[in-house]
Amino acid sequence: MLEKPVAESPWWRSLSNPRLLGTRLSSNVELLINFIVVVATIVFILSQGSGFGIRIAQLFAIFAILAVSLNLVIGYTGLLSLAHVAFFGVGAYSVAILTTDAAYEQVPGHIPHFGLSFFTALFVGMAITGVVALFVGGVLSRFRDDIFVLVSVGFAVISHRIFLFWQPVTRGPFGIHAIAKPEVGGMVIDSRLEFLFLTLAFLVIVFLISWLIVRSSFGRVLMAIREDEQAIEVFGYKARYFKLTIWVISAMMAALAGGITASEQTFIDPQSFVLLESILLVTIVILGGLGTLWGSLLGALVFVLLNEGMRFVPFLPGELIGQARLAILGIVIVLLMLFRPQGLVGRFKL
């Protein structure tokens, strides 16, 4: 005879249990602090009214979308993927190519002329990325653990080579210029501040969708797969189906970030989608915390502030800033793994 499930205790019953009350209060306080830190930082940056401040906020929003989407795969499902930058690149190139029209100066060769609007190209690019992710995920789902990581690295490297050498479509090392800006109601979103608000709106949508996923029964199955995939198979769940589904959703979110980045910068080239970018994205997720969406936001914020803050170190020569950023970020990660391996607000270790 099956035992009757135990219902979750309502909040008021925790008042009689000091340990449960302390856990709830600690979790709520931690969540509130993270929210206040993220919002206060964004408000402060925007209140400065400077182009640099807006640029910082724009970078945060893009990295936050990428980190939240990647956390769905790494933190909630337990799949350590280094292929996220490939989907980021597919989304960026899709928007760049699909918005190109006949007035574009072609050097060298010829790329197709579609002339689609930004939003149409963005959603088509996400669909294209979803198809690519479905194919790649079907291959990757055959592997586990270390082999899965290695194959994902291989896909990231292959995608970069395609961006670099498929010149009739991507223009290779020359990149694609004059990428179209979004239009809303016949008005072109051209200013940095307007584009930032658009990006933040997309970030809110991505965050809410991710939150609904992890709070649903589908999300609970993902977390069960992370803990013990074989056990979840015993109960009749097809783990491969769940992993492939969240893989495709995560990839389409990365493509969204790629399309926004391409339009905001109006130029892309293959060097923006190297393997190192995937490693940095994984670092952001670990920094914020695995299995927590708020941690992804906080990790993106800390990463951007550390990365861009290096510009203001007075004794550091300009030519060494790039190397110093990576070195300091590496030191931060080492210290984090030593003293708080679950990340700033995470609950699980890698």
Tab-separated table of C-alpha atoms in Angstrom:
chain	number	residue	atom	x	y	z
A	1	MET	CA	0.000	0.000	0.000
A	2	LEU	CA	1.388	3.359	-1.022
A	3	GLU	CA	1.977	5.895	1.685
A	4	LYS	CA	0.074	9.160	1.459
A	5	PRO	CA	2.347	12.002	0.309
A	6	VAL	CA	3.229	14.447	3.014
A	7	ALA	CA	1.981	17.928	2.171
A	8	GLU	CA	4.421	20.790	2.437
A	9	SER	CA	4.079	22.593	5.758
A	10	PRO	CA	2.493	26.032	5.480
A	11	TRP	CA	4.698	28.945	6.393
A	12	TRP	CA	3.086	29.566	9.769
A	13	ARG	CA	4.038	26.099	11.050
A	14	SER	CA	7.685	27.026	10.691
A	15	LEU	CA	7.205	29.427	13.591
A	16	SER	CA	7.149	26.445	15.953
A	17	ASN	CA	10.268	24.924	14.398
A	18	PRO	CA	13.337	27.122	14.996
A	19	ARG	CA	15.516	25.217	12.524
A	20	LEU	CA	12.943	25.409	9.730
A	21	LEU	CA	12.247	29.040	10.544
A	22	GLY	CA	15.949	29.868	10.396
A	23	THR	CA	16.310	28.124	7.030
A	24	ARG	CA	13.344	29.988	5.560
A	25	LEU	CA	14.511	33.343	6.880
A	26	SER	CA	18.064	32.748	5.659
A	27	SER	CA	16.832	31.819	2.175
A	28	ASN	CA	14.495	34.818	1.982
A	29	VAL	CA	17.129	37.252	3.246
A	30	GLU	CA	19.674	35.872	0.753
A	31	LEU	CA	17.194	36.262	-2.098
A	32	LEU	CA	16.301	39.794	-1.027
A	33	ILE	CA	19.947	40.843	-0.770
A	34	ASN	CA	20.717	39.473	-4.241
A	35	PHE	CA	17.721	41.281	-5.719
A	36	ILE	CA	18.639	44.569	-4.046
A	37	VAL	CA	22.276	44.319	-5.174
A	38	VAL	CA	21.361	43.654	-8.811
A	39	VAL	CA	18.652	46.334	-9.012
A	40	ALA	CA	20.668	48.953	-7.096
A	41	THR	CA	23.679	48.436	-9.342
A	42	ILE	CA	21.630	48.799	-12.524
A	43	VAL	CA	19.843	51.899	-11.195
A	44	PHE	CA	23.162	53.455	-10.177
A	45	ILE	CA	24.708	52.787	-13.583
A	46	LEU	CA	21.728	54.232	-15.440
A	47	SER	CA	21.555	57.253	-13.155
A	48	GLN	CA	25.057	58.249	-14.224
A	49	GLY	CA	23.772	58.897	-17.724
A	50	SER	CA	27.167	58.132	-19.270
A	51	GLY	CA	27.741	56.019	-22.346
A	52	PHE	CA	30.147	53.830	-20.395
A	53	GLY	CA	27.558	53.148	-17.695
A	54	ILE	CA	24.949	52.182	-20.262
A	55	ARG	CA	27.501	49.928	-21.927
A	56	ILE	CA	28.142	48.172	-18.606
A	57	ALA	CA	24.417	47.590	-18.129
A	58	GLN	CA	24.100	46.287	-21.709
A	59	LEU	CA	26.925	43.803	-21.166
A	60	PHE	CA	25.328	42.676	-17.918
A	61	ALA	CA	21.979	42.051	-19.624
A	62	ILE	CA	23.554	39.987	-22.423
A	63	PHE	CA	25.730	37.919	-20.084
A	64	ALA	CA	22.751	37.453	-17.751
A	65	ILE	CA	20.641	35.981	-20.573
A	66	LEU	CA	23.495	33.650	-21.492
A	67	ALA	CA	24.165	32.654	-17.873
A	68	VAL	CA	20.511	32.001	-17.017
A	69	SER	CA	20.046	29.864	-20.134
A	70	LEU	CA	23.277	27.930	-19.547
A	71	ASN	CA	22.370	27.339	-15.894
A	72	LEU	CA	19.295	25.442	-17.074
A	73	VAL	CA	21.655	22.917	-18.659
A	74	ILE	CA	24.532	22.879	-16.167
A	75	GLY	CA	22.947	23.772	-12.845
A	76	TYR	CA	19.523	22.193	-13.130
A	77	THR	CA	20.208	19.222	-15.419
A	78	GLY	CA	23.840	18.479	-14.597
A	79	LEU	CA	25.181	18.657	-18.165
A	80	LEU	CA	28.520	20.465	-18.329
A	81	SER	CA	28.372	22.009	-21.799
A	82	LEU	CA	31.000	24.164	-23.480
A	83	ALA	CA	28.980	24.549	-26.668
A	84	HIS	CA	26.864	27.520	-25.600
A	85	VAL	CA	28.966	30.020	-27.530
A	86	ALA	CA	28.150	28.137	-30.739
A	87	PHE	CA	24.422	28.798	-30.324
A	88	PHE	CA	25.210	32.382	-29.376
A	89	GLY	CA	27.075	32.666	-32.680
A	90	VAL	CA	24.375	30.981	-34.768
A	91	GLY	CA	21.831	33.471	-33.437
A	92	ALA	CA	24.122	36.417	-34.132
A	93	TYR	CA	24.980	35.342	-37.682
A	94	SER	CA	21.347	34.486	-38.433
A	95	VAL	CA	20.213	38.012	-37.572
A	96	ALA	CA	23.176	39.557	-39.398
A	97	ILE	CA	22.529	37.603	-42.602
A	98	LEU	CA	18.730	37.725	-42.579
A	99	THR	CA	18.613	41.511	-42.126
A	100	THR	CA	21.089	42.181	-44.959
A	101	ASP	CA	19.647	43.873	-48.056
A	102	ALA	CA	20.891	44.653	-51.565
A	103	ALA	CA	22.233	48.045	-50.500
A	104	TYR	CA	24.888	46.351	-48.399
A	105	GLU	CA	28.466	46.727	-49.646
A	106	GLN	CA	29.852	43.225	-50.159
A	107	VAL	CA	33.558	42.629	-49.607
A	108	PRO	CA	34.466	39.995	-50.681
A	109	GLY	CA	32.061	37.641	-52.436
A	110	HIS	CA	28.308	37.649	-52.165
A	111	ILE	CA	26.062	36.879	-49.245
A	112	PRO	CA	22.314	36.296	-49.597
A	113	HIS	CA	19.965	39.288	-49.490
A	114	PHE	CA	16.916	38.698	-47.303
A	115	GLY	CA	16.189	42.168	-45.948
A	116	LEU	CA	14.034	40.941	-43.063
A	117	SER	CA	13.167	43.146	-40.112
A	118	PHE	CA	15.121	42.665	-36.900
A	119	PHE	CA	12.351	40.967	-34.933
A	120	THR	CA	11.456	38.620	-37.792
A	121	ALA	CA	15.119	37.725	-38.263
A	122	LEU	CA	15.535	37.263	-34.510
A	123	PHE	CA	12.757	34.698	-34.209
A	124	VAL	CA	13.783	32.937	-37.431
A	125	GLY	CA	17.345	32.810	-36.091
A	126	MET	CA	16.112	31.300	-32.835
A	127	ALA	CA	14.203	28.670	-34.815
A	128	ILE	CA	17.293	27.872	-36.900
A	129	THR	CA	19.337	27.566	-33.725
A	130	GLY	CA	16.696	25.271	-32.248
A	131	VAL	CA	17.011	22.931	-35.241
A	132	VAL	CA	20.820	22.961	-34.969
A	133	ALA	CA	20.585	22.313	-31.223
A	134	LEU	CA	18.173	19.437	-31.810
A	135	PHE	CA	20.637	17.776	-34.171
A	136	VAL	CA	23.685	18.415	-31.979
A	137	GLY	CA	21.802	17.448	-28.827
A	138	GLY	CA	20.737	14.190	-30.438
A	139	VAL	CA	24.411	13.342	-30.895
A	140	LEU	CA	25.524	14.610	-27.487
A	141	SER	CA	22.758	12.740	-25.658
A	142	ARG	CA	24.558	9.499	-26.503
A	143	PHE	CA	27.452	10.517	-24.276
A	144	ARG	CA	27.866	11.240	-20.580
A	145	ASP	CA	30.221	12.975	-18.209
A	146	ASP	CA	33.733	13.578	-19.578
A	147	ILE	CA	32.931	12.411	-23.109
A	148	PHE	CA	29.927	14.755	-23.211
A	149	VAL	CA	32.165	17.697	-22.285
A	150	LEU	CA	34.756	16.796	-24.922
A	151	VAL	CA	32.155	16.426	-27.672
A	152	SER	CA	30.597	19.784	-26.724
A	153	VAL	CA	34.067	21.352	-26.996
A	154	GLY	CA	34.409	19.798	-30.432
A	155	PHE	CA	31.119	21.327	-31.555
A	156	ALA	CA	32.166	24.765	-30.280
A	157	VAL	CA	35.443	24.546	-32.203
A	158	ILE	CA	33.732	23.313	-35.377
A	159	SER	CA	31.170	26.127	-35.258
A	160	HIS	CA	33.946	28.712	-34.984
A	161	ARG	CA	35.695	27.232	-38.021
A	162	ILE	CA	32.432	27.388	-39.971
A	163	PHE	CA	31.992	31.063	-39.062
A	164	LEU	CA	35.586	31.676	-40.133
A	165	PHE	CA	35.790	29.750	-43.422
A	166	TRP	CA	32.244	29.741	-44.848
A	167	GLN	CA	32.958	33.058	-46.533
A	168	PRO	CA	30.132	33.032	-49.125
A	169	VAL	CA	27.685	33.243	-46.206
A	170	THR	CA	29.555	34.613	-43.175
A	171	ARG	CA	32.234	36.675	-44.978
A	172	GLY	CA	34.782	34.868	-42.830
A	173	PRO	CA	37.368	37.020	-41.054
A	174	PHE	CA	35.961	40.193	-42.662
A	175	GLY	CA	32.799	39.902	-40.594
A	176	ILE	CA	29.399	41.392	-41.397
A	177	HIS	CA	28.812	45.139	-41.099
A	178	ALA	CA	25.767	47.408	-41.073
A	179	ILE	CA	23.471	44.967	-39.272
A	180	ALA	CA	19.931	46.327	-39.029
A	181	LYS	CA	18.586	47.967	-35.881
A	182	PRO	CA	15.175	47.039	-34.425
A	183	GLU	CA	12.085	49.039	-35.364
A	184	VAL	CA	9.055	49.479	-33.111
A	185	GLY	CA	6.029	51.295	-34.518
A	186	GLY	CA	8.065	52.643	-37.416
A	187	MET	CA	10.694	54.114	-35.085
A	188	VAL	CA	14.239	52.761	-35.189
A	189	ILE	CA	15.725	51.862	-31.812
A	190	ASP	CA	19.049	53.565	-32.355
A	191	SER	CA	20.178	55.064	-29.062
A	192	ARG	CA	22.109	52.972	-26.562
A	193	LEU	CA	19.648	53.674	-23.766
A	194	GLU	CA	16.659	52.555	-25.847
A	195	PHE	CA	18.508	49.418	-26.875
A	196	LEU	CA	19.366	48.727	-23.235
A	197	PHE	CA	15.692	48.853	-22.247
A	198	LEU	CA	14.880	46.443	-25.078
A	199	THR	CA	17.606	44.051	-23.903
A	200	LEU	CA	16.430	44.265	-20.287
A	201	ALA	CA	12.896	43.456	-21.456
A	202	PHE	CA	14.195	40.323	-23.175
A	203	LEU	CA	16.169	39.452	-20.021
A	204	VAL	CA	12.994	39.653	-17.930
A	205	ILE	CA	11.192	37.376	-20.414
A	206	VAL	CA	14.038	34.834	-20.396
A	207	PHE	CA	14.215	34.904	-16.603
A	208	LEU	CA	10.456	34.410	-16.189
A	209	ILE	CA	10.373	31.538	-18.697
A	210	SER	CA	13.318	29.893	-16.930
A	211	TRP	CA	11.674	30.409	-13.540
A	212	LEU	CA	8.446	28.794	-14.764
A	213	ILE	CA	10.433	25.864	-16.165
A	214	VAL	CA	12.359	25.112	-12.980
A	215	ARG	CA	9.208	25.509	-10.860
A	216	SER	CA	7.207	23.098	-13.020
A	217	SER	CA	7.041	19.302	-12.898
A	218	PHE	CA	9.325	19.341	-15.949
A	219	GLY	CA	11.918	21.246	-13.936
A	220	ARG	CA	11.655	18.814	-11.043
A	221	VAL	CA	12.400	15.959	-13.423
A	222	LEU	CA	15.461	17.852	-14.672
A	223	MET	CA	16.739	18.198	-11.111
A	224	ALA	CA	16.073	14.508	-10.511
A	225	ILE	CA	18.145	13.706	-13.607
A	226	ARG	CA	20.951	15.800	-12.162
A	227	GLU	CA	20.876	13.795	-8.942
A	228	ASP	CA	20.444	10.286	-10.391
A	229	GLU	CA	19.624	9.738	-14.046
A	230	GLN	CA	19.331	5.965	-13.752
A	231	ALA	CA	16.816	6.241	-10.923
A	232	ILE	CA	14.581	8.556	-12.919
A	233	GLU	CA	14.634	6.073	-15.816
A	234	VAL	CA	13.372	3.371	-13.451
A	235	PHE	CA	10.244	5.443	-12.803
A	236	GLY	CA	9.450	5.534	-16.514
A	237	TYR	CA	10.793	8.974	-17.420
A	238	LYS	CA	12.787	9.268	-20.633
A	239	ALA	CA	15.791	11.233	-19.404
A	240	ARG	CA	17.081	11.690	-22.942
A	241	TYR	CA	13.864	13.473	-23.966
A	242	PHE	CA	14.037	15.870	-21.013
A	243	LYS	CA	17.733	16.623	-21.543
A	244	LEU	CA	17.238	17.231	-25.255
A	245	THR	CA	14.259	19.523	-24.641
A	246	ILE	CA	16.032	21.762	-22.131
A	247	TRP	CA	19.126	21.737	-24.363
A	248	VAL	CA	17.094	23.158	-27.277
A	249	ILE	CA	15.345	25.748	-25.074
A	250	SER	CA	18.675	26.885	-23.637
A	251	ALA	CA	20.213	27.122	-27.119
A	252	MET	CA	17.350	29.279	-28.408
A	253	MET	CA	17.804	31.645	-25.464
A	254	ALA	CA	21.508	31.902	-26.315
A	255	ALA	CA	20.546	32.660	-29.925
A	256	LEU	CA	18.313	35.456	-28.639
A	257	ALA	CA	21.310	37.006	-26.882
A	258	GLY	CA	23.373	36.576	-30.043
A	259	GLY	CA	20.825	38.324	-32.240
A	260	ILE	CA	20.539	41.237	-29.822
A	261	THR	CA	24.324	41.560	-29.652
A	262	ALA	CA	24.689	41.541	-33.446
A	263	SER	CA	22.133	44.315	-33.886
A	264	GLU	CA	23.451	46.405	-30.986
A	265	GLN	CA	27.047	46.276	-32.218
A	266	THR	CA	26.064	46.381	-35.945
A	267	PHE	CA	29.125	44.197	-36.625
A	268	ILE	CA	30.151	40.614	-35.888
A	269	ASP	CA	33.123	38.456	-36.771
A	270	PRO	CA	34.233	34.911	-35.832
A	271	GLN	CA	36.558	36.088	-33.048
A	272	SER	CA	33.532	36.915	-30.912
A	273	PHE	CA	32.585	33.225	-30.753
A	274	VAL	CA	35.752	31.393	-29.765
A	275	LEU	CA	35.894	28.565	-27.213
A	276	LEU	CA	37.207	30.936	-24.542
A	277	GLU	CA	33.811	32.663	-24.478
A	278	SER	CA	32.148	29.377	-23.554
A	279	ILE	CA	34.630	28.885	-20.732
A	280	LEU	CA	33.851	32.387	-19.462
A	281	LEU	CA	30.121	31.638	-19.551
A	282	VAL	CA	30.612	28.462	-17.511
A	283	THR	CA	32.728	30.518	-15.111
A	284	ILE	CA	29.902	33.034	-14.676
A	285	VAL	CA	27.413	30.257	-13.906
A	286	ILE	CA	29.756	28.683	-11.339
A	287	LEU	CA	30.554	32.090	-9.873
A	288	GLY	CA	26.893	32.901	-9.272
A	289	GLY	CA	25.918	29.407	-8.225
A	290	LEU	CA	24.639	26.240	-9.846
A	291	GLY	CA	20.918	25.598	-9.699
A	292	THR	CA	19.868	29.173	-8.938
A	293	LEU	CA	18.616	31.687	-11.477
A	294	TRP	CA	19.320	34.629	-9.180
A	295	GLY	CA	22.881	33.377	-8.906
A	296	SER	CA	23.219	33.649	-12.683
A	297	LEU	CA	22.223	37.321	-12.517
A	298	LEU	CA	24.633	37.984	-9.677
A	299	GLY	CA	27.430	36.063	-11.404
A	300	ALA	CA	26.940	38.074	-14.604
A	301	LEU	CA	26.980	41.314	-12.634
A	302	VAL	CA	30.159	40.454	-10.714
A	303	PHE	CA	31.884	39.256	-13.886
A	304	VAL	CA	31.069	42.421	-15.855
A	305	LEU	CA	32.110	44.712	-13.000
A	306	LEU	CA	35.402	42.838	-12.507
A	307	ASN	CA	36.062	42.649	-16.229
A	308	GLU	CA	35.359	46.295	-17.017
A	309	GLY	CA	36.766	47.580	-13.726
A	310	MET	CA	40.239	46.574	-14.872
A	311	ARG	CA	40.199	49.621	-17.165
A	312	PHE	CA	40.588	51.852	-14.126
A	313	VAL	CA	43.604	50.161	-12.547
A	314	PRO	CA	46.175	53.006	-12.767
A	315	PHE	CA	49.370	50.953	-12.737
A	316	LEU	CA	48.250	48.439	-15.383
A	317	PRO	CA	49.470	49.108	-18.965
A	318	GLY	CA	46.755	49.118	-21.598
A	319	GLU	CA	48.268	46.231	-23.542
A	320	LEU	CA	48.117	43.984	-20.461
A	321	ILE	CA	44.497	44.654	-19.508
A	322	GLY	CA	43.141	41.675	-21.469
A	323	GLN	CA	45.570	39.211	-19.887
A	324	ALA	CA	45.081	40.725	-16.432
A	325	ARG	CA	41.306	40.300	-16.695
A	326	LEU	CA	41.644	36.582	-17.302
A	327	ALA	CA	44.280	36.197	-14.587
A	328	ILE	CA	42.204	37.982	-11.945
A	329	LEU	CA	39.080	36.105	-12.967
A	330	GLY	CA	41.027	32.862	-12.629
A	331	ILE	CA	42.189	33.840	-9.144
A	332	VAL	CA	38.616	34.658	-8.129
A	333	ILE	CA	37.410	31.259	-9.336
A	334	VAL	CA	40.209	29.423	-7.498
A	335	LEU	CA	39.377	31.248	-4.257
A	336	LEU	CA	35.694	30.552	-4.789
A	337	MET	CA	36.314	26.833	-5.293
A	338	LEU	CA	38.403	26.743	-2.121
A	339	PHE	CA	36.088	28.648	0.208
A	340	ARG	CA	32.630	28.468	-1.413
A	341	PRO	CA	32.515	25.785	-4.122
A	342	GLN	CA	28.739	26.141	-4.529
A	343	GLY	CA	29.162	29.713	-5.796
A	344	LEU	CA	27.977	33.001	-4.355
A	345	VAL	CA	24.380	31.901	-3.814
A	346	GLY	CA	24.306	28.334	-5.155
A	347	ARG	CA	23.343	25.144	-3.385
A	348	PHE	CA	25.221	22.584	-5.452
A	349	LYS	CA	28.855	21.920	-6.255
A	350	LEU	CA	30.115	21.261	-9.772
